[in-house]
Amino acid sequence: MSSSPTSDAHGARAEIVVDLAAIRHNVRRLREITTRDGNSPLMMTVVKADGYGHGMLPVAGAAREAGADWIGVATIDEAVALRDGHDRGRILCWLGAPGENYGAAIERDIDVTAYSVDELAEIEQAAVDQGARARVQLKVDTGLCRGGCTYADWPALVAAAREAEERGAVAITGIWSHLACADDPGHVANDRQEQVFRDALAVVEAAGLRPEVRHLANSAASVLRPSAWFDLVRCGIASYGLDPAPGVTDGLGLVPAMTVRARLSMVKRLRTGDAVSYGHRWAAEHDTTVALVPVGYGEGLPRAASNKGEVWFAGKRRPIRGTLCMDQFVIDLGDDEAAAGDEIEIFGTGDDGAVTAQDWAERVNTINYEIVTQIGGRLARRHIDSSVSDR
Ligand SMILES: *Cc1c(COP(=O)(O)O)cnc(C)c1O
């Protein structure tokens, strides 16, 4: 496996390697993709859930180096960790519950989001208690029917926001919404949501609010739907080099940043009829060589990949045989040679036809987001910078 781009002398049983040069490349590439006639919306890189499993702080640092104007996260805790980790730029968070520590966000100049009049009131109170001004964005539900203020309640929230601004402890910095079907560009919901968003912005305008940023697009809309860009795009999955709309967005020039690799624990020869792993859900139809990979669902690999997934070894895809267990699984090498200690790639950049997180996702009927975000458990994660080190 010395041909693997991330191969090196590290002796780990298994590890996650994240290439920060790939993150920078992807952030710059997304900027290019969202540029029309020399103009581009502001770039927010979304690093929630520990940077989709890639490591929140290193990813945020790489994104800033590549020009990310904003960093987006779900929770206040994540935003606080970013600021306390010395991120100095604009940060937006967007998901809370009553009793949230808004003071921690306000004192760190983090923009928070209000979905309702009650939430806005709670944020305003936290700002008053602190003698500070909260930066607040309002989220309107344009049809995802998840978080955000319904269009019916929107005028009341906007009016409350205007009054709060006049009292002085709140500044409304943004208005935003989120799409339900951006990965399906022909879906009628996209046009509808965009229209509702424009209507919601008209309400904001009429109320006299002057937010800095209006935003609607996630990664898929950033690459597929220029009409949804407004002032800022929120790019999560594409920043990690994964396709936001598989089958729709070919050839974006993104590079997967995460590689998961392991060393074979042992190699053995099976005879025809030998059955493998818990439940004996696979039996050899002819003599074959199998190898034990010391990684399992305890590291976040999906057990549903039993008898379905593939890994990359010595320039070929190798099928998983039998049940994928908590700590380990078995792969089939046919009559190829291998030795304990040889390195395999569980998924990575996909160069030369190698296995990707997208391949794993397809095998188990999920999305690439879930594969990379779940990976972890006992695995060590190592950040490299392929542009400065020889990986
Ligand atoms: C996670 C998230 C994003 C990023 O979505 P991707 O599809 O990963 O680009 C953008 N906006 C909001 C509100 C999110 O929760």
Short mmCIF file of C-alpha atoms and ligand atoms in Angstrom, two decimals:
data_model
loop_
_atom_site.label_atom_id
_atom_site.label_comp_id
_atom_site.label_asym_id
_atom_site.label_seq_id
_atom_site.Cartn_x
_atom_site.Cartn_y
_atom_site.Cartn_z
CA MET A 1 0.00 0.00 0.00
CA SER A 2 2.95 2.34 -0.34
CA SER A 3 1.10 3.83 -3.32
CA SER A 4 -1.62 5.16 -1.02
CA PRO A 5 -1.41 8.95 -0.93
CA THR A 6 -1.57 8.99 2.85
CA SER A 7 0.70 6.04 3.43
CA ASP A 8 3.53 6.53 5.87
CA ALA A 9 5.48 4.87 8.62
CA HIS A 10 2.97 5.46 11.40
CA GLY A 11 2.36 2.19 13.17
CA ALA A 12 -1.20 2.69 14.30
CA ARG A 13 -3.61 -0.25 14.33
CA ALA A 14 -6.02 2.01 12.57
CA GLU A 15 -6.46 5.74 12.26
CA ILE A 16 -8.33 8.60 10.70
CA VAL A 17 -6.16 10.92 8.65
CA VAL A 18 -7.57 14.32 7.74
CA ASP A 19 -5.76 16.39 5.13
CA LEU A 20 -6.18 20.08 5.90
CA ALA A 21 -4.84 20.97 2.44
CA ALA A 22 -7.92 19.23 1.02
CA ILE A 23 -10.18 21.33 3.25
CA ARG A 24 -8.48 24.53 2.05
CA HIS A 25 -8.73 23.36 -1.55
CA ASN A 26 -12.44 22.62 -1.19
CA VAL A 27 -13.25 25.94 0.47
CA ARG A 28 -11.44 27.80 -2.33
CA ARG A 29 -13.10 25.64 -4.96
CA LEU A 30 -16.53 26.39 -3.48
CA ARG A 31 -15.71 30.07 -3.64
CA GLU A 32 -14.91 29.66 -7.34
CA ILE A 33 -18.07 27.68 -7.96
CA THR A 34 -20.15 30.40 -6.31
CA THR A 35 -18.55 33.25 -8.25
CA ARG A 36 -20.48 34.90 -11.06
CA ASP A 37 -19.16 37.92 -12.94
CA GLY A 38 -16.52 38.45 -10.30
CA ASN A 39 -19.00 38.49 -7.42
CA SER A 40 -19.46 35.83 -4.83
CA PRO A 41 -21.55 35.53 -1.69
CA LEU A 42 -19.78 35.34 1.66
CA MET A 43 -18.55 31.84 2.48
CA MET A 44 -19.64 30.13 5.68
CA THR A 45 -17.93 26.83 6.39
CA VAL A 46 -20.09 24.61 8.60
CA VAL A 47 -18.10 22.64 11.20
CA LYS A 48 -20.83 21.28 13.50
CA ALA A 49 -20.60 17.76 14.95
CA ASP A 50 -16.83 18.01 15.31
CA GLY A 51 -16.42 19.16 11.75
CA TYR A 52 -18.53 16.28 10.38
CA GLY A 53 -16.10 13.98 12.16
CA HIS A 54 -12.99 15.70 10.76
CA GLY A 55 -12.07 17.74 13.87
CA MET A 56 -13.82 21.06 14.43
CA LEU A 57 -10.91 23.33 15.33
CA PRO A 58 -8.38 22.20 12.71
CA VAL A 59 -11.07 22.31 10.03
CA ALA A 60 -12.17 25.79 11.06
CA GLY A 61 -8.54 26.95 11.01
CA ALA A 62 -8.02 25.55 7.52
CA ALA A 63 -11.28 27.08 6.30
CA ARG A 64 -10.27 30.51 7.62
CA GLU A 65 -6.89 30.22 5.88
CA ALA A 66 -8.77 29.51 2.67
CA GLY A 67 -10.91 32.60 3.14
CA ALA A 68 -14.03 31.45 4.98
CA ASP A 69 -15.81 34.62 6.11
CA TRP A 70 -18.02 32.84 8.62
CA ILE A 71 -17.97 29.57 10.52
CA GLY A 72 -21.31 27.90 11.24
CA VAL A 73 -22.15 25.42 13.99
CA ALA A 74 -25.34 24.06 15.51
CA THR A 75 -24.89 24.63 19.23
CA ILE A 76 -23.64 27.40 21.49
CA ASP A 77 -21.18 24.93 23.05
CA GLU A 78 -19.61 24.37 19.66
CA ALA A 79 -19.42 28.11 19.00
CA VAL A 80 -17.85 28.75 22.41
CA ALA A 81 -15.27 26.01 21.78
CA LEU A 82 -14.38 27.68 18.48
CA ARG A 83 -13.90 31.09 20.08
CA ASP A 84 -11.99 29.66 23.02
CA GLY A 85 -9.92 27.77 20.45
CA HIS A 86 -8.90 31.20 19.09
CA ASP A 87 -11.14 31.55 16.08
CA ARG A 88 -11.51 35.32 15.77
CA GLY A 89 -13.91 35.62 12.85
CA ARG A 90 -17.67 35.70 12.63
CA ILE A 91 -19.38 32.62 14.04
CA LEU A 92 -23.07 31.72 13.81
CA CYS A 93 -24.87 29.04 15.82
CA TRP A 94 -28.47 28.04 15.34
CA LEU A 95 -29.86 25.42 17.64
CA GLY A 96 -30.81 25.76 21.28
CA ALA A 97 -33.42 24.98 23.85
CA PRO A 98 -34.91 27.09 26.64
CA GLY A 99 -32.36 27.80 29.37
CA GLU A 100 -29.45 27.96 26.93
CA ASN A 101 -26.40 29.92 28.10
CA TYR A 102 -26.78 32.83 25.66
CA GLY A 103 -24.51 34.94 27.85
CA ALA A 104 -21.56 32.73 26.88
CA ALA A 105 -22.24 33.46 23.21
CA ILE A 106 -22.90 37.17 23.68
CA GLU A 107 -19.70 37.82 25.63
CA ARG A 108 -17.73 36.09 22.88
CA ASP A 109 -19.29 38.04 20.00
CA ILE A 110 -20.98 34.96 18.59
CA ASP A 111 -24.09 35.43 16.45
CA VAL A 112 -27.00 33.37 17.73
CA THR A 113 -30.27 32.47 16.04
CA ALA A 114 -33.82 33.05 17.23
CA TYR A 115 -36.64 30.83 15.93
CA SER A 116 -39.40 32.39 18.02
CA VAL A 117 -40.47 35.43 20.03
CA ASP A 118 -39.75 33.51 23.23
CA GLU A 119 -36.26 32.64 22.14
CA LEU A 120 -35.62 36.23 21.11
CA ALA A 121 -36.80 37.41 24.53
CA GLU A 122 -34.47 35.00 26.27
CA ILE A 123 -31.53 36.23 24.19
CA GLU A 124 -32.43 39.87 24.85
CA GLN A 125 -32.62 39.20 28.61
CA ALA A 126 -29.17 37.58 28.55
CA ALA A 127 -27.79 40.64 26.77
CA VAL A 128 -29.44 43.04 29.23
CA ASP A 129 -28.05 41.03 32.17
CA GLN A 130 -24.63 41.39 30.67
CA GLY A 131 -24.96 45.03 29.67
CA ALA A 132 -24.04 43.98 26.14
CA ARG A 133 -25.62 43.81 22.70
CA ALA A 134 -26.51 40.40 21.31
CA ARG A 135 -26.02 39.67 17.63
CA VAL A 136 -29.08 37.76 16.53
CA GLN A 137 -30.17 36.19 13.27
CA LEU A 138 -33.77 35.22 12.66
CA LYS A 139 -34.64 31.93 11.03
CA VAL A 140 -37.81 31.62 9.01
CA ASP A 141 -39.30 28.23 8.19
CA THR A 142 -39.92 28.43 4.46
CA GLY A 143 -41.14 24.86 4.12
CA LEU A 144 -38.65 22.46 5.71
CA CYS A 145 -41.03 22.30 8.67
CA ARG A 146 -38.20 21.63 11.07
CA GLY A 147 -36.72 24.58 12.99
CA GLY A 148 -37.52 28.22 12.41
CA CYS A 149 -40.45 30.58 12.66
CA THR A 150 -43.48 29.63 10.57
CA TYR A 151 -44.45 32.10 7.90
CA ALA A 152 -47.70 32.70 9.82
CA ASP A 153 -45.76 33.80 12.91
CA TRP A 154 -43.06 35.64 10.98
CA PRO A 155 -44.54 39.17 11.10
CA ALA A 156 -44.81 38.93 14.89
CA LEU A 157 -41.19 37.77 15.26
CA VAL A 158 -39.96 40.49 12.92
CA ALA A 159 -41.93 43.13 14.84
CA ALA A 160 -40.56 41.85 18.16
CA ALA A 161 -37.05 41.94 16.72
CA ARG A 162 -37.50 45.52 15.57
CA GLU A 163 -38.71 46.56 19.03
CA ALA A 164 -35.84 44.71 20.71
CA GLU A 165 -33.37 46.49 18.44
CA GLU A 166 -34.87 49.82 19.44
CA ARG A 167 -34.45 48.95 23.11
CA GLY A 168 -30.76 48.50 22.30
CA ALA A 169 -29.69 45.08 23.59
CA VAL A 170 -30.18 43.23 20.30
CA ALA A 171 -28.84 43.75 16.78
CA ILE A 172 -30.47 41.74 14.02
CA THR A 173 -27.52 40.67 11.87
CA GLY A 174 -29.09 38.13 9.56
CA ILE A 175 -32.19 36.48 8.18
CA TRP A 176 -32.01 32.91 7.02
CA SER A 177 -33.75 29.70 6.16
CA HIS A 178 -32.89 26.15 5.16
CA LEU A 179 -33.90 24.05 2.15
CA ALA A 180 -35.50 20.62 2.30
CA CYS A 181 -34.65 19.28 -1.16
CA ALA A 182 -31.59 21.15 -2.39
CA ASP A 183 -29.94 17.87 -3.44
CA ASP A 184 -32.84 17.31 -5.86
CA PRO A 185 -32.62 20.42 -8.05
CA GLY A 186 -35.82 19.72 -9.96
CA HIS A 187 -37.95 19.35 -6.82
CA VAL A 188 -40.81 21.86 -6.64
CA ALA A 189 -40.00 22.61 -3.00
CA ASN A 190 -36.87 24.55 -4.02
CA ASP A 191 -38.73 27.22 -5.98
CA ARG A 192 -41.44 27.40 -3.35
CA GLN A 193 -39.05 27.81 -0.44
CA GLU A 194 -37.06 30.43 -2.29
CA GLN A 195 -40.22 32.40 -3.00
CA VAL A 196 -41.36 32.20 0.63
CA PHE A 197 -37.89 33.38 1.66
CA ARG A 198 -38.15 36.39 -0.64
CA ASP A 199 -41.57 37.18 0.82
CA ALA A 200 -40.16 36.86 4.33
CA LEU A 201 -37.36 39.26 3.40
CA ALA A 202 -39.95 41.77 2.19
CA VAL A 203 -41.57 41.66 5.63
CA VAL A 204 -38.17 42.32 7.21
CA GLU A 205 -37.52 45.21 4.86
CA ALA A 206 -40.92 46.74 5.49
CA ALA A 207 -40.36 46.56 9.25
CA GLY A 208 -37.20 48.60 8.85
CA LEU A 209 -34.71 45.91 9.85
CA ARG A 210 -31.39 46.08 8.01
CA PRO A 211 -29.64 42.73 8.47
CA GLU A 212 -26.08 42.30 7.19
CA VAL A 213 -26.70 38.90 5.63
CA ARG A 214 -29.56 36.94 4.08
CA HIS A 215 -28.88 33.26 3.47
CA LEU A 216 -30.59 30.08 2.32
CA ALA A 217 -28.11 27.79 0.55
CA ASN A 218 -26.41 24.68 1.93
CA SER A 219 -23.70 22.88 -0.08
CA ALA A 220 -26.12 21.43 -2.61
CA ALA A 221 -27.76 24.79 -3.33
CA SER A 222 -24.34 26.43 -3.40
CA VAL A 223 -23.28 24.24 -6.30
CA LEU A 224 -26.65 23.85 -8.02
CA ARG A 225 -28.80 26.92 -7.43
CA PRO A 226 -27.29 30.39 -7.83
CA SER A 227 -30.69 32.00 -7.23
CA ALA A 228 -30.49 30.75 -3.63
CA TRP A 229 -27.11 32.32 -2.85
CA PHE A 230 -28.24 35.73 -1.56
CA ASP A 231 -25.45 37.27 0.61
CA LEU A 232 -23.89 34.12 2.03
CA VAL A 233 -23.70 30.38 1.40
CA ARG A 234 -23.42 27.79 4.18
CA CYS A 235 -21.20 24.97 2.98
CA GLY A 236 -20.84 21.88 5.12
CA ILE A 237 -20.39 18.56 3.38
CA ALA A 238 -18.78 19.93 0.22
CA SER A 239 -16.06 21.58 2.32
CA TYR A 240 -15.01 18.07 3.31
CA GLY A 241 -14.79 17.04 -0.32
CA LEU A 242 -17.92 14.92 -0.34
CA ASP A 243 -20.59 15.24 -2.96
CA PRO A 244 -23.65 17.12 -1.67
CA ALA A 245 -25.93 15.68 -4.34
CA PRO A 246 -24.54 12.35 -5.54
CA GLY A 247 -25.43 11.65 -9.10
CA VAL A 248 -26.25 15.30 -9.75
CA THR A 249 -23.01 17.10 -9.02
CA ASP A 250 -20.30 15.33 -10.95
CA GLY A 251 -16.93 16.86 -11.55
CA LEU A 252 -16.96 19.54 -8.90
CA GLY A 253 -13.23 19.13 -8.33
CA LEU A 254 -13.60 18.55 -4.61
CA VAL A 255 -11.15 16.33 -2.72
CA PRO A 256 -12.30 14.09 0.16
CA ALA A 257 -10.32 15.18 3.21
CA MET A 258 -10.74 12.06 5.33
CA THR A 259 -8.98 8.75 4.93
CA VAL A 260 -9.56 5.87 7.34
CA ARG A 261 -6.99 3.13 7.24
CA ALA A 262 -5.95 0.11 9.22
CA ARG A 263 -3.32 -2.59 9.43
CA LEU A 264 -4.35 -6.17 8.91
CA SER A 265 -4.33 -8.09 12.19
CA MET A 266 -3.94 -11.46 10.55
CA VAL A 267 -4.29 -13.31 7.27
CA LYS A 268 -5.50 -16.88 6.89
CA ARG A 269 -6.57 -19.41 4.30
CA LEU A 270 -10.16 -20.67 4.37
CA ARG A 271 -11.37 -23.92 2.84
CA THR A 272 -14.53 -24.35 0.80
CA GLY A 273 -17.53 -24.28 3.14
CA ASP A 274 -15.82 -22.41 5.98
CA ALA A 275 -18.32 -19.88 7.34
CA VAL A 276 -17.24 -16.46 8.59
CA SER A 277 -18.08 -14.32 11.64
CA TYR A 278 -21.18 -14.12 13.86
CA GLY A 279 -24.22 -15.94 12.54
CA HIS A 280 -22.17 -17.60 9.79
CA ARG A 281 -23.80 -15.28 7.29
CA TRP A 282 -21.21 -16.03 4.60
CA ALA A 283 -19.47 -19.23 3.63
CA ALA A 284 -16.54 -19.69 1.25
CA GLU A 285 -17.59 -21.20 -2.07
CA HIS A 286 -13.99 -22.12 -2.78
CA ASP A 287 -10.69 -21.92 -0.97
CA THR A 288 -9.76 -18.32 -0.39
CA THR A 289 -7.51 -16.04 1.65
CA VAL A 290 -9.17 -13.72 4.14
CA ALA A 291 -7.75 -10.97 6.35
CA LEU A 292 -8.88 -9.53 9.65
CA VAL A 293 -9.36 -5.75 9.84
CA PRO A 294 -9.23 -4.47 13.45
CA VAL A 295 -11.99 -1.86 13.15
CA GLY A 296 -15.73 -2.26 13.67
CA TYR A 297 -18.95 -0.57 14.66
CA GLY A 298 -17.20 0.48 17.88
CA GLU A 299 -15.32 2.88 15.59
CA GLY A 300 -18.53 3.95 13.90
CA LEU A 301 -18.51 1.75 10.82
CA PRO A 302 -22.07 0.68 10.00
CA ARG A 303 -22.86 -2.94 10.95
CA ALA A 304 -25.26 -2.87 8.01
CA ALA A 305 -22.15 -3.13 5.79
CA SER A 306 -21.90 -6.80 6.80
CA ASN A 307 -21.54 -8.82 3.59
CA LYS A 308 -21.94 -5.57 1.59
CA GLY A 309 -19.10 -3.10 2.09
CA GLU A 310 -15.72 -3.02 0.42
CA VAL A 311 -12.27 -1.77 1.36
CA TRP A 312 -9.21 -1.00 -0.73
CA PHE A 313 -6.11 -3.16 -0.57
CA ALA A 314 -3.17 -3.47 -2.97
CA GLY A 315 -4.94 -1.64 -5.75
CA LYS A 316 -8.23 -3.55 -5.63
CA ARG A 317 -11.60 -3.39 -3.94
CA ARG A 318 -12.05 -6.24 -1.45
CA PRO A 319 -15.44 -7.41 -0.18
CA ILE A 320 -16.39 -7.63 3.49
CA ARG A 321 -17.38 -11.20 4.33
CA GLY A 322 -19.89 -12.03 7.03
CA THR A 323 -20.94 -9.87 9.94
CA LEU A 324 -19.06 -6.65 10.68
CA CYS A 325 -18.50 -6.81 14.45
CA MET A 326 -17.84 -4.28 17.21
CA ASP A 327 -14.06 -4.43 16.87
CA GLN A 328 -13.29 -6.18 13.62
CA PHE A 329 -14.38 -7.56 10.29
CA VAL A 330 -13.11 -9.96 7.65
CA ILE A 331 -12.27 -9.19 4.03
CA ASP A 332 -11.77 -11.57 1.13
CA LEU A 333 -8.50 -11.42 -0.79
CA GLY A 334 -9.13 -14.37 -3.10
CA ASP A 335 -5.77 -15.87 -3.96
CA ASP A 336 -3.81 -12.65 -3.45
CA GLU A 337 -1.01 -12.51 -0.95
CA ALA A 338 -1.02 -10.37 2.16
CA ALA A 339 0.60 -10.36 5.56
CA ALA A 340 -0.37 -9.20 9.01
CA GLY A 341 0.62 -5.54 9.32
CA ASP A 342 -0.17 -4.67 5.70
CA GLU A 343 -2.11 -1.48 5.34
CA ILE A 344 -5.62 -1.23 3.94
CA GLU A 345 -7.77 1.80 3.23
CA ILE A 346 -11.31 1.60 4.59
CA PHE A 347 -12.26 4.72 2.68
CA GLY A 348 -10.45 7.78 1.42
CA THR A 349 -9.98 10.07 -1.56
CA GLY A 350 -11.13 7.49 -4.08
CA ASP A 351 -8.05 7.92 -6.29
CA ASP A 352 -7.64 5.16 -8.89
CA GLY A 353 -11.07 3.74 -8.08
CA ALA A 354 -10.43 3.32 -4.36
CA VAL A 355 -13.29 3.13 -1.88
CA THR A 356 -14.93 6.35 -0.68
CA ALA A 357 -17.28 7.34 2.14
CA GLN A 358 -19.87 7.70 -0.62
CA ASP A 359 -19.40 4.01 -1.51
CA TRP A 360 -19.98 3.02 2.11
CA ALA A 361 -23.06 5.22 2.26
CA GLU A 362 -24.57 3.67 -0.85
CA ARG A 363 -24.01 0.13 0.42
CA VAL A 364 -25.94 0.78 3.61
CA ASN A 365 -28.58 3.16 2.27
CA THR A 366 -27.45 6.29 3.99
CA ILE A 367 -25.65 9.51 3.04
CA ASN A 368 -21.93 10.24 3.06
CA TYR A 369 -22.51 12.75 5.91
CA GLU A 370 -23.43 9.92 8.27
CA ILE A 371 -20.41 7.79 7.39
CA VAL A 372 -17.80 10.47 8.14
CA THR A 373 -19.64 11.95 11.13
CA GLN A 374 -20.02 8.57 12.85
CA ILE A 375 -16.41 7.50 12.39
CA GLY A 376 -14.41 7.82 15.58
CA GLY A 377 -14.77 5.71 18.67
CA ARG A 378 -11.37 4.32 19.54
CA LEU A 379 -9.69 5.59 16.39
CA ALA A 380 -6.96 8.19 16.71
CA ARG A 381 -7.38 11.12 14.34
CA ARG A 382 -4.33 12.71 12.80
CA HIS A 383 -4.28 15.95 10.81
CA ILE A 384 -1.81 16.32 8.02
CA ASP A 385 -1.13 19.09 5.54
CA SER A 386 -0.24 17.50 2.26
CA SER A 387 0.88 20.84 0.85
CA VAL A 388 3.76 21.16 3.32
CA SER A 389 4.60 17.65 4.56
CA ASP A 390 5.16 14.54 2.52
CA ARG A 391 2.05 13.09 4.18
C1 LIG B 1 -25.70 21.42 8.52
C2 LIG B 1 -26.25 22.67 7.99
C3 LIG B 1 -25.72 23.25 6.83
C4 LIG B 1 -24.67 22.58 5.98
O1 LIG B 1 -25.31 21.65 5.15
P1 LIG B 1 -24.49 20.84 4.05
O2 LIG B 1 -25.52 20.08 3.32
O3 LIG B 1 -23.56 19.95 4.82
O4 LIG B 1 -23.77 21.83 3.24
C5 LIG B 1 -26.19 24.47 6.44
N1 LIG B 1 -27.15 25.11 7.15
C6 LIG B 1 -27.70 24.56 8.24
C7 LIG B 1 -28.76 25.29 8.96
C8 LIG B 1 -27.29 23.33 8.71
O5 LIG B 1 -27.84 22.80 9.79
#
